[in-house]
Steps between C-alpha positions, in 0.01 A plus 500: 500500500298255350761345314744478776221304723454247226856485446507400888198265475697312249813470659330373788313288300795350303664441851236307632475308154856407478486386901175345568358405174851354344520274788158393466569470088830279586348263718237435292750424258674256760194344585376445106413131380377453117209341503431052463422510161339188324579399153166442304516267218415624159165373334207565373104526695153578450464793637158649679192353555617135441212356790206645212250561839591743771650783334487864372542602108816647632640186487398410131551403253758220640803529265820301493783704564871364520742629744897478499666380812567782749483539901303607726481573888450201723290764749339853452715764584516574860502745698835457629606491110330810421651730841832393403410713154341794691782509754788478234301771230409751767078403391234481718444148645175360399226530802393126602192647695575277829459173278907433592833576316784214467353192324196668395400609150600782396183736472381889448752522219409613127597331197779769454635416828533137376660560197752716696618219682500284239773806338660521808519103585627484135778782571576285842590156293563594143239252449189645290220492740133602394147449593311176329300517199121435556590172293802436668320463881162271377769263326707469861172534725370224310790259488390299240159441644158598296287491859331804616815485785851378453400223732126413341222662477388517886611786643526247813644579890739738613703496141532848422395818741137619353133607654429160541827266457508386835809689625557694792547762290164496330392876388711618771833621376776301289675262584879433497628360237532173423222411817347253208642182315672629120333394201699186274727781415641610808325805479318641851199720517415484148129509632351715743683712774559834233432560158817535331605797243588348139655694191137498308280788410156353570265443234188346557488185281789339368421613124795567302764399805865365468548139433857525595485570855626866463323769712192637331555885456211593334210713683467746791897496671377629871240110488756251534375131555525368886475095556480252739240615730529648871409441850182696493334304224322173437638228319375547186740790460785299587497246183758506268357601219338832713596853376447860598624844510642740701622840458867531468528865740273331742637290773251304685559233859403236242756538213851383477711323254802235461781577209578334196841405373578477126765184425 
């Protein structure tokens, strides 16, 4: 009897799949846009605590690393980005906790949950879509600057959404993105708003990292290194060269993440 109730819960479940979900699935599919990318030049940086006043040893020692050209996202990931990926995989959408879906950040998603929509935006374009390399993101937050802030080294008025930027935002919630000017690169949001996911295991000095711009895979895989700062925080977590970790099976209303294209 058992059997034969399952085998009914099943059918009834496929049914309502193939109706309900499928048509949800294909016009998510319809409604798909890859994502404004932004070629970053290849080069070579000082990378860490470049200012020498105003940091943590997580940031030393400074060490020039070079990094071949390759895109990135012009804006985090969004929440309309990311619920076109929940809808069309049958996942659960991420919970936005009344901060606002659409144009906001995507948040409340772990760092598996990125790199599945890096996979799937990869399987969507036959393009090869991944998260950024800890290396990777300083070099584009920066821009080419050596300030404490792509755009010097006050954090200023209303540049970036932080506990204490000047934003209507301000330790509030996120904002949407692109609210703020992009840095020399083109690139939005590369301070403040939500820390952002990268490929790196965290390690807590820079001892013994890649010089090549290459993810660092050594250390504890569930740590991986978050950047850029969020909404909640002061400015002095919001400077380029700022670094810390987050677990990778813990979401949080302060994490997201922007993808990385390989050229």
């Amino acid at each position: 009897m058992q059997r034969v109730i399952k085998s009914v819960s099943v059918g009834i479940l496929l049914g309502f799949f193939t109706g309900t979900s499928a048509q949800v699935s294909q016009e998510s599919v319809a409604a798909f846009k890859p994502p404004e990318m932004v070629v970053i030049p290849a080069g070579s940086f000082k990378m860490g605590c470049v200012s020498r006043k105003s940091c943590t040893n997580a940031e030393r020692p400074v060490h020039e690393v070079t990094i071949a050209s390759f895109a990135l996202s012009k804006y985090e990931v969004t929440f309309e980005d990311y619920d076109l990926f929940t809808d069309a995989t049958g996942r659960e959408r991420a919970d936005d906790r009344g901060f606002g879906r659409g144009q906001r950040p995507v948040i409340n998603i772990t760092w598996d949950d990125a790199v599945a929509y890096t996979e799937w935006l990869s399987e969507q374009t036959g393009k090869n879509y991944r998260l950024p390399s800890e290396a990777e993101w300083e070099y584009a937050a920066r821009a080419g600057t050596v300030t404490r802030y792509s755009w010097g080294d006050n954090l200023g008025h209303n540049r970036a959404n932080c506990n204490g930027c000047g934003s209507q935002w301000d330790n509030e919630m996120s904002a949407p993105v692109g609210s703020f000017e992009a840095n020399d690169w083109g690139l939005y949001d590369m301070h403040g708003n939500v820390w952002e996911w990268t490929q790196d295991r965290y390690n807590n000095r820079y001892v013994g990292a890649p010089n090549d711009g290459s993810a660092w895979e050594v250390g504890d895989s569930t740590a991986r290194v978050v950047r850029g700062g969020a909404w909640y925080l002061e400015g002095f977590f919001l400077r380029s060269a700022a670094r810390d970790q987050h677990r990778t099976f813990a979401g949080s209303l302060y994490v997201g993440f922007r993808v990385a294209q390989s050229l």
